[in-house]
Coordinates of C-alpha atoms in Angstrom, one line a residue:
Chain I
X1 CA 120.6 77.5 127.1
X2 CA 120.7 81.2 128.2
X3 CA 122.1 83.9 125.9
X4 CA 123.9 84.3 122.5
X5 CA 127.3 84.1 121.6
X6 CA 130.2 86.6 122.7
X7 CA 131.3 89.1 120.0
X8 CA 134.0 87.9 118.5
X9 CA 136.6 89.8 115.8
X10 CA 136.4 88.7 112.9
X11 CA 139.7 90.3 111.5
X12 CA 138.2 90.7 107.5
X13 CA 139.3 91.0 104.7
X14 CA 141.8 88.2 105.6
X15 CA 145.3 90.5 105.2
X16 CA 144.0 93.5 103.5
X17 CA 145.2 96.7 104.4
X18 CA 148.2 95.5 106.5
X19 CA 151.4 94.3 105.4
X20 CA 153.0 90.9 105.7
X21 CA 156.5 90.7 106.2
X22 CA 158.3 87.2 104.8
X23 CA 162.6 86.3 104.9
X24 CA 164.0 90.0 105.5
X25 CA 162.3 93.5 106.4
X26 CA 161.6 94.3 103.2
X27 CA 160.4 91.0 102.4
X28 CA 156.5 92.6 102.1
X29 CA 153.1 91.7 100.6
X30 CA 150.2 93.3 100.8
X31 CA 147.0 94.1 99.1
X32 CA 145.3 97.7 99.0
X33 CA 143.4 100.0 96.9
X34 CA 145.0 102.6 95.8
X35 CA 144.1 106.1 97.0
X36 CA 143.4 108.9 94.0
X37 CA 142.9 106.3 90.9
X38 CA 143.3 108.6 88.0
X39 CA 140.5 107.6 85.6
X40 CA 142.7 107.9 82.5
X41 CA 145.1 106.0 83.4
X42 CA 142.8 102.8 84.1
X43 CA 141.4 102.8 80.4
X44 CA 142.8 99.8 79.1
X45 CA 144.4 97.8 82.4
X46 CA 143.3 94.9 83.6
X47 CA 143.5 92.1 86.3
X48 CA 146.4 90.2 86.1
X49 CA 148.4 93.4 85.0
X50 CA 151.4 94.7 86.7
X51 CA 151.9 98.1 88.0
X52 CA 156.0 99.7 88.7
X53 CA 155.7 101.0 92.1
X54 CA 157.8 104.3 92.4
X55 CA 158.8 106.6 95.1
X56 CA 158.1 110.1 94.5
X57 CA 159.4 112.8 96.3
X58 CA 157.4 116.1 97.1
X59 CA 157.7 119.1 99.3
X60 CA 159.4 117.1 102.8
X61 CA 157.6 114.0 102.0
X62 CA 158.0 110.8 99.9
X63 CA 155.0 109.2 98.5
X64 CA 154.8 105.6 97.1
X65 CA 152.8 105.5 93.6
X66 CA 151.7 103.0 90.9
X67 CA 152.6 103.3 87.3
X68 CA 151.8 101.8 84.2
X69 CA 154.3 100.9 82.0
X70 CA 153.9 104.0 80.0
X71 CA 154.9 106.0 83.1
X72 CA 151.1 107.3 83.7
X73 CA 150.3 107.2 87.3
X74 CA 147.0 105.1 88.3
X75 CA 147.1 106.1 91.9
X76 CA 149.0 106.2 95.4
X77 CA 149.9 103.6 97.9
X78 CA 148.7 105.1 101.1
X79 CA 146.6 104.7 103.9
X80 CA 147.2 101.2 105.1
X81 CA 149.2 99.6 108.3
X82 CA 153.4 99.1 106.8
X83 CA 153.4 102.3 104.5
X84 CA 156.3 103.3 106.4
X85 CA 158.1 100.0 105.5
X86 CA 157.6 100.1 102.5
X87 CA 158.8 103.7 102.3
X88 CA 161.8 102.9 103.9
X89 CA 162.4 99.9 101.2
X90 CA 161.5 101.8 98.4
X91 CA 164.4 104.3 99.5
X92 CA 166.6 101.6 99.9
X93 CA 166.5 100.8 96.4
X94 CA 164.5 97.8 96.8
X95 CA 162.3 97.4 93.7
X96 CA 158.3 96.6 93.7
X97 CA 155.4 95.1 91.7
X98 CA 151.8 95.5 92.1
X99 CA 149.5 93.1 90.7
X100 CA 146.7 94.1 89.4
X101 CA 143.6 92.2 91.2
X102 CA 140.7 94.2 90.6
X103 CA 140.2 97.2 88.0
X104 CA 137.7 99.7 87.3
X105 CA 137.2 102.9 85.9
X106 CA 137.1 104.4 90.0
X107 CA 138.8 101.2 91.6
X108 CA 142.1 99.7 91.7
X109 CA 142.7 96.8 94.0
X110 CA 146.5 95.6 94.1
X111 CA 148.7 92.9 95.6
X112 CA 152.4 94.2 95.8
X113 CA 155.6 92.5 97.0
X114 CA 159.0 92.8 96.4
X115 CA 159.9 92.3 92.3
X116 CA 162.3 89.8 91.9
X117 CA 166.1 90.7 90.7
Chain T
X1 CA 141.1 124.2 107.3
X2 CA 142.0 122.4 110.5
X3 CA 140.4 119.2 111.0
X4 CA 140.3 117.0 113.7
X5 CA 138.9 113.5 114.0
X6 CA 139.6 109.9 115.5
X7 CA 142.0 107.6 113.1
X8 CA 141.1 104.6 112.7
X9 CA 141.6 101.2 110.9
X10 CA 138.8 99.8 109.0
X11 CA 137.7 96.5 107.2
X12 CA 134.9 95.7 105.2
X13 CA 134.5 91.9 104.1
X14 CA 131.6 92.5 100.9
X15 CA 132.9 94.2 99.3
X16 CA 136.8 93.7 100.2
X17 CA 137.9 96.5 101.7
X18 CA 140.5 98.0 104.3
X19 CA 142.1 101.0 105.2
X20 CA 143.5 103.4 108.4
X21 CA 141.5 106.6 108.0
X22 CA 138.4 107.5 110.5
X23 CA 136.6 110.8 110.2
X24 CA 139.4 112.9 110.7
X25 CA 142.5 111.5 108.4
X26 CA 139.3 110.2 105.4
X27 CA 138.2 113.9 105.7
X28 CA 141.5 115.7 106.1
X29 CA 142.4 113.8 102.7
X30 CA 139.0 114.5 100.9
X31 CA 139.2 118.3 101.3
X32 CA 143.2 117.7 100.7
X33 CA 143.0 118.8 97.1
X34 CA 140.4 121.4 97.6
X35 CA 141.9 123.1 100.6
X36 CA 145.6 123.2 100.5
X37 CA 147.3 123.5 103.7
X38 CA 144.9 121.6 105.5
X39 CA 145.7 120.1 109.0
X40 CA 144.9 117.2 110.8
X41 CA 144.4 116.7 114.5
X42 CA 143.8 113.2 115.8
X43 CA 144.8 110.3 118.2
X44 CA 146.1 107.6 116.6
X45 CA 147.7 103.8 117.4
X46 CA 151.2 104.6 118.6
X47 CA 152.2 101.3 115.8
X48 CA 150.2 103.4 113.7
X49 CA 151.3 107.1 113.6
X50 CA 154.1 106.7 111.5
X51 CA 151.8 105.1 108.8
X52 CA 149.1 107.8 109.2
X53 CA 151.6 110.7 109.2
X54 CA 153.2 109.2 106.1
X55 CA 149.8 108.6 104.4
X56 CA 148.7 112.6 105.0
X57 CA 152.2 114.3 103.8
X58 CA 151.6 112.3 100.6
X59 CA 148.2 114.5 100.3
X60 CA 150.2 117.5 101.9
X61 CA 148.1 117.1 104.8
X62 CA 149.9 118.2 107.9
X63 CA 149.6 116.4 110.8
X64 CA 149.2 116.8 114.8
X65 CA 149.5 113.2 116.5
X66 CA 148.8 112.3 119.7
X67 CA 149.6 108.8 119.9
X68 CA 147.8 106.0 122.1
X69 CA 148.2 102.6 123.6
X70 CA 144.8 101.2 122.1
X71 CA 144.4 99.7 118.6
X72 CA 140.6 100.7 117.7
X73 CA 139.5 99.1 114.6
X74 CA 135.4 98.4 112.9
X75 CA 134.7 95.8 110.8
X76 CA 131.6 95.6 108.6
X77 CA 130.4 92.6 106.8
X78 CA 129.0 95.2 104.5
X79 CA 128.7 98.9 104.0
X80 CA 125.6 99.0 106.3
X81 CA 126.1 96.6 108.7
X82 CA 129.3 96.8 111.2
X83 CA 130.6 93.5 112.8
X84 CA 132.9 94.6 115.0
X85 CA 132.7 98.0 116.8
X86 CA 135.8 99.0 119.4
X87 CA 134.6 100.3 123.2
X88 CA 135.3 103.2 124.0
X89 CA 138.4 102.6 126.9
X90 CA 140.3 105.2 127.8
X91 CA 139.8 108.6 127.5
X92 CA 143.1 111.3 126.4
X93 CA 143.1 114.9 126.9
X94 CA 141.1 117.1 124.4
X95 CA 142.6 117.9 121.4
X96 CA 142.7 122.0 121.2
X97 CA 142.4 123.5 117.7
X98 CA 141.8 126.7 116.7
X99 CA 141.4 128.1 113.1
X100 CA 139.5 130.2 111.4
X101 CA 137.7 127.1 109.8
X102 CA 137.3 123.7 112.1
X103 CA 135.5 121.1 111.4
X104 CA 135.2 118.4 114.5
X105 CA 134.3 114.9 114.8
X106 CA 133.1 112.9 118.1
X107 CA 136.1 110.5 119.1
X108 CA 135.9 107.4 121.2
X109 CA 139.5 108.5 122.6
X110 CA 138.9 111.9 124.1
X111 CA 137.3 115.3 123.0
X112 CA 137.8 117.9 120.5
X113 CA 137.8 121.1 121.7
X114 CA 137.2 123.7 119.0
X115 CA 138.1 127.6 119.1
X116 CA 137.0 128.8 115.1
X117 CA 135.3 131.6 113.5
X118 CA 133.2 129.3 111.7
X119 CA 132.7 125.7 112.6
X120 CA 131.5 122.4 111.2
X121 CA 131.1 120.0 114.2
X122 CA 129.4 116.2 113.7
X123 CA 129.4 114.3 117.2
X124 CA 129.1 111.1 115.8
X125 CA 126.2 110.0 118.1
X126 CA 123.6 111.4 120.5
X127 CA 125.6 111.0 123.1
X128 CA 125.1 113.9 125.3
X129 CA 129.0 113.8 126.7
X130 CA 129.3 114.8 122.8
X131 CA 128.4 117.9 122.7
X132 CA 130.1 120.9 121.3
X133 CA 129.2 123.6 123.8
X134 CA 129.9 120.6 126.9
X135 CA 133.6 120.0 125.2
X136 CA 134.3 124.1 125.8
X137 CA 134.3 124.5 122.4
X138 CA 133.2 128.2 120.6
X139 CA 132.7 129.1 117.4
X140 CA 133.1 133.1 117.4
X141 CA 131.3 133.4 114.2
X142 CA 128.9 130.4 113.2
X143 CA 128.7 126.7 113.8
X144 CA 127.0 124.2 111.6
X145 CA 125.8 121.1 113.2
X146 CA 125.9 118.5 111.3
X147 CA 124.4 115.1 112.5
X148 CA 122.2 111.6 110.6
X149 CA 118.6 112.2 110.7
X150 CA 118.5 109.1 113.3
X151 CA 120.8 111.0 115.9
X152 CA 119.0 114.3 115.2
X153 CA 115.5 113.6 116.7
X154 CA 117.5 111.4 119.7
X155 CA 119.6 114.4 120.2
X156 CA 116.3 116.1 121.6
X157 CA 113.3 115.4 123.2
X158 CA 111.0 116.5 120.9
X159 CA 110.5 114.1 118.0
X160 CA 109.8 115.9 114.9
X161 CA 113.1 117.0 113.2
X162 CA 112.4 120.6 112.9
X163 CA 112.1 120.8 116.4
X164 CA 114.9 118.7 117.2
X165 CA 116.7 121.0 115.0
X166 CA 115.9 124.0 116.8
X167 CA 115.9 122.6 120.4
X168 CA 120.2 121.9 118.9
X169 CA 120.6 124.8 117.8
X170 CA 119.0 126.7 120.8
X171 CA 121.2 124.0 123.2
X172 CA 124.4 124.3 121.2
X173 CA 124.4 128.1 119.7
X174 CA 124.0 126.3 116.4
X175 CA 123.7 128.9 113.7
X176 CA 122.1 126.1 111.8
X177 CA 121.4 122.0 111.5
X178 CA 122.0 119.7 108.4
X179 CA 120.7 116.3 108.8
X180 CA 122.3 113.8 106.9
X181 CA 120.3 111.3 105.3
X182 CA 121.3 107.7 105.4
X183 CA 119.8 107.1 101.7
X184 CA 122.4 110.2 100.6
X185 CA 120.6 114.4 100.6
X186 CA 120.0 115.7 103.3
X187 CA 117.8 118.7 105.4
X188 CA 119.1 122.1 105.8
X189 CA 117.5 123.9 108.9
X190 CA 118.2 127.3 109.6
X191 CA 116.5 129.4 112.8
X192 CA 112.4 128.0 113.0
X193 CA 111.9 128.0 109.2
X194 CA 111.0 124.2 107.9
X195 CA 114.1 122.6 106.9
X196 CA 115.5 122.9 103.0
X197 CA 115.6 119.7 101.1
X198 CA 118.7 118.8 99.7
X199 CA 118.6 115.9 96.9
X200 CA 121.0 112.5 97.1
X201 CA 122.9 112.4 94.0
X202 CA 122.9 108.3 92.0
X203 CA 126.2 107.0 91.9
X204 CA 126.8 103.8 90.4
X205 CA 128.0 101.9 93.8
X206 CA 127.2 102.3 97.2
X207 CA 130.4 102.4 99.6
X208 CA 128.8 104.1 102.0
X209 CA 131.6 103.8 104.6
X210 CA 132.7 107.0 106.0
X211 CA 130.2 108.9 103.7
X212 CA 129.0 111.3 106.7
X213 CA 133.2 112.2 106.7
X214 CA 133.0 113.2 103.6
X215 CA 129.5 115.2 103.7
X216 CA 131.1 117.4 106.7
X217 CA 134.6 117.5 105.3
X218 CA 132.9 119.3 101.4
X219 CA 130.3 121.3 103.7
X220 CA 133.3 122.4 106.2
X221 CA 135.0 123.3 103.0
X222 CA 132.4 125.0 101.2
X223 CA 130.2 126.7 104.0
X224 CA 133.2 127.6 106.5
X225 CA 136.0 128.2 104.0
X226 CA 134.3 129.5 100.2
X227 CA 132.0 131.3 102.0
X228 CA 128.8 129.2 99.6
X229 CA 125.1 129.5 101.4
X230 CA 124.7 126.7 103.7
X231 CA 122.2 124.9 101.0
X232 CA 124.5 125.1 97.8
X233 CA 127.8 124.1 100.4
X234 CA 125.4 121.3 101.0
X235 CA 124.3 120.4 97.6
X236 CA 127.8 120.0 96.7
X237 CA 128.8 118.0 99.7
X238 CA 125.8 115.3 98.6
X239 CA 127.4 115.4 95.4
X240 CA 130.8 114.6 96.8
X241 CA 129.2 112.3 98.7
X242 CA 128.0 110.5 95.3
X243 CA 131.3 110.8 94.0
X244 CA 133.2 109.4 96.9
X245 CA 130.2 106.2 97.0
X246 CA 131.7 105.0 93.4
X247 CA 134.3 103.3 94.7
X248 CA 135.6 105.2 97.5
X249 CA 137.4 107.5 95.7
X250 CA 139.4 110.4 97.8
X251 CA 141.0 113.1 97.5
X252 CA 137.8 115.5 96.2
X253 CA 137.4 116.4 92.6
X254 CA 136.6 120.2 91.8
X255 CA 133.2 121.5 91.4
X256 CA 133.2 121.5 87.7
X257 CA 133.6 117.4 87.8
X258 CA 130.7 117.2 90.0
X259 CA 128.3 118.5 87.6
X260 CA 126.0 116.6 85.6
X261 CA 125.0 113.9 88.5
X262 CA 121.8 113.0 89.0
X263 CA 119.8 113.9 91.5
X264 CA 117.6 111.2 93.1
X265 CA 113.7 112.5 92.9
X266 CA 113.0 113.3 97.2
X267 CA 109.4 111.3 96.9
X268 CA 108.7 109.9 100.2
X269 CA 110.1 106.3 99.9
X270 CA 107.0 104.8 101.5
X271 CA 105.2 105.5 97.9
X272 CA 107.9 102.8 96.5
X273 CA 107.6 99.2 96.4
X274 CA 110.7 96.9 96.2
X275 CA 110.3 93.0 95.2
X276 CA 112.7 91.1 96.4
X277 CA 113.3 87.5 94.5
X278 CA 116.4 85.1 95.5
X279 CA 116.4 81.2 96.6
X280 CA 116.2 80.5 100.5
X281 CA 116.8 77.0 100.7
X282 CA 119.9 77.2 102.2
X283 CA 120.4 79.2 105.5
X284 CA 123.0 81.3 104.1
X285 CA 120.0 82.0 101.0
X286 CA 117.7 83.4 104.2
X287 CA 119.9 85.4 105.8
X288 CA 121.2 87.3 102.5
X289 CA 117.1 87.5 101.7
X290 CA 116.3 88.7 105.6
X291 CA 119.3 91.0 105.5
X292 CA 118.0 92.7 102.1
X293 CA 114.5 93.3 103.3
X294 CA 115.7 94.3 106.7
X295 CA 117.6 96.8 105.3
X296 CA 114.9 98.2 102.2
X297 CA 113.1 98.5 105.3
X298 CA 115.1 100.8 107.9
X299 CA 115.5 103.2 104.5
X300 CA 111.7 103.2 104.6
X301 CA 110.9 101.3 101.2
X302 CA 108.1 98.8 101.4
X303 CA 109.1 95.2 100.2
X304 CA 107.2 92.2 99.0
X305 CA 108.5 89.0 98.0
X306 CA 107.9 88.3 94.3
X307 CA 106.8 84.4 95.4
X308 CA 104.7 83.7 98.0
X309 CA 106.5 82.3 101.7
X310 CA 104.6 78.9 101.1
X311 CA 103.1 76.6 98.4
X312 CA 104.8 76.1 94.9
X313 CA 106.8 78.4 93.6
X314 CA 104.7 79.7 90.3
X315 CA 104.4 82.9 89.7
X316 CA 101.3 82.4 88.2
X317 CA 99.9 80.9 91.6
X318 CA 102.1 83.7 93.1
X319 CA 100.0 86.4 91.0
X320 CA 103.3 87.7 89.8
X321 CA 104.2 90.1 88.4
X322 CA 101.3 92.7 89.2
X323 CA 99.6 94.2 86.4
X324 CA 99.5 97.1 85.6
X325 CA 102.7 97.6 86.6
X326 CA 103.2 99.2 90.2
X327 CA 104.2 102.6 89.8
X328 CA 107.4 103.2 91.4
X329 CA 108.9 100.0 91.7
X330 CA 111.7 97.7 91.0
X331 CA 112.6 93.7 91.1
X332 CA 115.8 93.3 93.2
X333 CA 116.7 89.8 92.3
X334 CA 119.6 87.9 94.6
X335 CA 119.5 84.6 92.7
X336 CA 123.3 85.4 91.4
X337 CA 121.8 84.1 88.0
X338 CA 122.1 80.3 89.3
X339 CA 118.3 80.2 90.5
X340 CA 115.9 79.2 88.0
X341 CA 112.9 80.7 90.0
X342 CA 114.7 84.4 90.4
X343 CA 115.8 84.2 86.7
X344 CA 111.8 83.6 85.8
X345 CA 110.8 86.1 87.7
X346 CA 113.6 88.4 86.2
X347 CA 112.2 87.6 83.0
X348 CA 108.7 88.4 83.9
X349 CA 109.7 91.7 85.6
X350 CA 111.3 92.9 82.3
X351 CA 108.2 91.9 80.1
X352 CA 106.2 94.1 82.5
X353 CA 108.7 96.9 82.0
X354 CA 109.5 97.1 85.6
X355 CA 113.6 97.7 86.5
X356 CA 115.4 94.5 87.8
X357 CA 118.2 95.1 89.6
X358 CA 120.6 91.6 89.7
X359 CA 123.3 91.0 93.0
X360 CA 125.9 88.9 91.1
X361 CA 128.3 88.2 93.7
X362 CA 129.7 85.4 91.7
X363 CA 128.9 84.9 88.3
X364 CA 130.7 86.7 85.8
X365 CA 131.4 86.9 82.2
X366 CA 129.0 85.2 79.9
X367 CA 126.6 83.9 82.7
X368 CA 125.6 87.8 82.8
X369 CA 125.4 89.0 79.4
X370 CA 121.7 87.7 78.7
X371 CA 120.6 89.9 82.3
X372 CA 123.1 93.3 81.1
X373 CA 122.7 92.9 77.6
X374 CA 118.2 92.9 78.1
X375 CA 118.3 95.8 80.1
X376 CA 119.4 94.5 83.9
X377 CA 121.2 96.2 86.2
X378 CA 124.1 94.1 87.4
X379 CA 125.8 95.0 91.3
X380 CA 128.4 93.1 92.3
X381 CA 127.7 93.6 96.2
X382 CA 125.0 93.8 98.5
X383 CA 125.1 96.8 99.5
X384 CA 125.0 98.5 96.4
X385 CA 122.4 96.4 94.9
X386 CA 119.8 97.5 97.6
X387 CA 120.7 101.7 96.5
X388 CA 120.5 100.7 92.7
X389 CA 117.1 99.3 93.8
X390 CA 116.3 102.4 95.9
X391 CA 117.1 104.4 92.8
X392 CA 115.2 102.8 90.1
X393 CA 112.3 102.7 92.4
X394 CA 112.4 106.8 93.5
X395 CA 112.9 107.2 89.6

């Protein structure tokens, strides 16, 4: 038998990075790190925690952020396939929860979809 | 500074990882902080663009998009080996930018074309078709090349770095080279003088994906745009580079929260000696124990396996550990605590006073207190096991 196999995609992490959509548009899940984890604001969090996601709005731009409940920001939801979408919701009014998954003084790995009513 | 760079998506499976940056949006965000009013030139996915542009007006980043048909996306199984690796298909017109700082990255969509006073370029390979003087790009002041030390001596024909440096810099009118090293550090070179040492800095994980991005992105910004000598704009870009390895962390800190990092002694790593213990019954065992050495190996550190290939696994038959101990060495043990051999020889290591490193990929808890609490060092992924290694042998 002659040669190896093909390349193949793999497409991994299964669903990081890239968000699901479910019943309606703003029906999303996805799970990312966030971008700029604020050091202080880790101390004491945990997996299994949940994060408010908030939008913020700055100079011509909105960005999406995750806060403790304390209001302390642990980082930004950015850089990842939907962040328009989610934008979009946010601005809509529709309301967010990000699961903790993964915490560390330099990492913060989350899994947010829609909170319920 | 004006920065301009493919976008990409990424994926890394160990540790889990994903995200749409590429050289130019990961180093348009790192300097974001540092460098207000940066911009960002790129191609990027047409399904894509909004997200990106989005993503870089929450870091204030503005953004020049030229958007494309193809979705290019790598994969890695782990921060040093990519799985997947998109061909380059078609090619776009060059992206023109001119500034007075620009720092440019080799695309697999088309060319930048740079017009700066002072420019940072990184091609990204040795591909000839990626040169900065054969894109019609100038630099009216200085350009730093900045390239891995594997691309450097392919870039020329002569084989010894320095010369390599200086065949680039006579080829490209390069005011100077910095090589990148793949272990972190790198080598400035500057006209025919011998190339200046710069030191890795230890972090306590090893991301290592888009690393070189953020090297250029702090040189760019501390060479082209504070004006630093090209060996201190360096030094603090390895020390980014440190920073940014513990988890991936963008945008850039300060100077100030760089300080007190450690740099990793420059001994030649030949002079270090790497045992590797872990099971290899199974063929997944092997290929994590084949993958580890290979890899100890391409960073140039020589590797033994604690127990001999054949015959019963005793340390004592194995003449294990060495005594005295090997100067400059370290167990790296991938048993993931569950292997009562590795474990042994874990606890034979530490009696001798050599540094174990321990890959626990999925024990937790309790099952790693003994190893943490008697003086282990516990990684949680492969990649970062094999630099804690690398450390505690240059030590």
């Amino acid at each position: 038998m002659g040669g190896g196999l093909p390349p193949k995609r793999r497409r991994m992490p299964y669903g990081m990075g890239q968000v699901r959509t479910g019943s309606d548009e703003c029906d999303l899940t996805f799970t990312v790190d966030l971008i700029g984890v604020r050091r202080d604001a880790t101390r004491g969090l945990q997996a299994g925690d949940v994060l408010e996601v908030d939008l913020v709005a700055g100079a011509g731009a909105s960005t999406a952020v995750c806060r403790t409940a304390d209001g302390a920001t642990v980082g930004a939801l950015a850089a990842f396939r939907g962040l328009v979408s989610l934008l979009g919701c946010l601005d809509q009014g529709v309301r967010f929860e990000a699961l903790i998954e993964d915490v560390g003084a330099t990492r913060c790995t989350v899994t947010v979809t829609r909170a319920e009513a | 500074m004006n920065v301009v760079g493919g976008t990409y998506f990424e994926s890394c499976a160990f540790p889990a990882w994903a995200g749409l940056f590429g050289s130019g949006a990961r180093a348009a965000m790192a300097v974001s902080a540092l460098s207000p009013g940066t911009r960002l030139s790129t191609y990027a996915y047409a399904e894509s663009a909004g997200d990106l542009r989005a993503t870089m007006a929450a870091f204030e980043v503005e953004t020049d998009i030229v958007a494309i048909g193809e979705r290019l996306e790598f994969e890695y199984w782990h921060p040093l080996r990519k799985s997947w690796v998109p061909e380059a298909g078609r090619r776009y017109a060059d992206l023109a930018v001119t500034g007075d700082v620009v720092l440019g990255f080799g695309m697999l969509e088309g060319t930048a074309r740079l017009t700066a006073g002072r420019a940072v370029y990184d091609p990204r390979s040795a591909d000839p078709a990626s040169s900065f003087v054969r894109s019609g790009s100038r630099a009216t002041e200085q350009l730093a090349y900045v390239v891995q030390d594997a691309d450097l001596v392919r870039l020329g024909p002569l084989p010894d770095p320095r010369d390599a440096a200086t065949g680039v810099m006579a080829r490209e009118g390069a005011t100077l080279v910095v090589s990148r090293h793949a272990f972190g550090g790198a080598t400035v070179y500057r006209g025919d003088a011998p190339g200046i040492p710069v030191p890795a800095y230890a972090a306590r994980r090893w991301f290592r994906i888009g690393a070189g991005d953020v090297f250029c992105a702090a040189f760019a910004h501390y060479w082209g745009e504070r004006g630093f000598d090209a060996v201190g704009a360096a030094d603090l870009a390895s020390r980014c580079v440190a920073w940014f390895n513990d988890g991936a962390r963008l945008p850039l800190p300060p100077p100030d929260e760089l300080e007190g990092m450690e740099a990793v002694p420059g001994r030649p790593a030949s002079g270090c000696r790497v045992y590797l213990s872990g099971p290899r019954r199974t063929m997944a065992q092997r290929w994590l124990f084949d993958e580890a050495a290979a890899y100890l190996d391409a960073l140039g550190f020589r590797t033994e396996t604690a127990f001999a290939d054949d015959g019963p696994r005793s340390p004592t038959r194995a003449n294990w550990p060495p005594r005295p101990r090997v100067p400059h060495s370290a167990l790296l043990a991938l048993g993931d605590v569950a292997d009562l051999g590795t474990n042994l020889h874990v606890g034979y290591a530490q009696a001798n006073g050599m540094p174990v490193v321990l890959l626990a990929e999925t024990a937790s808890g309790g099952d790693l207190t003994m190893f943490s609490g008697s003086g282990c060092e516990v990684t949680h992924d492969l990649a970062t096991a094999l630099y804690r290694t690398c450390v505690a042998c240059l030590r």
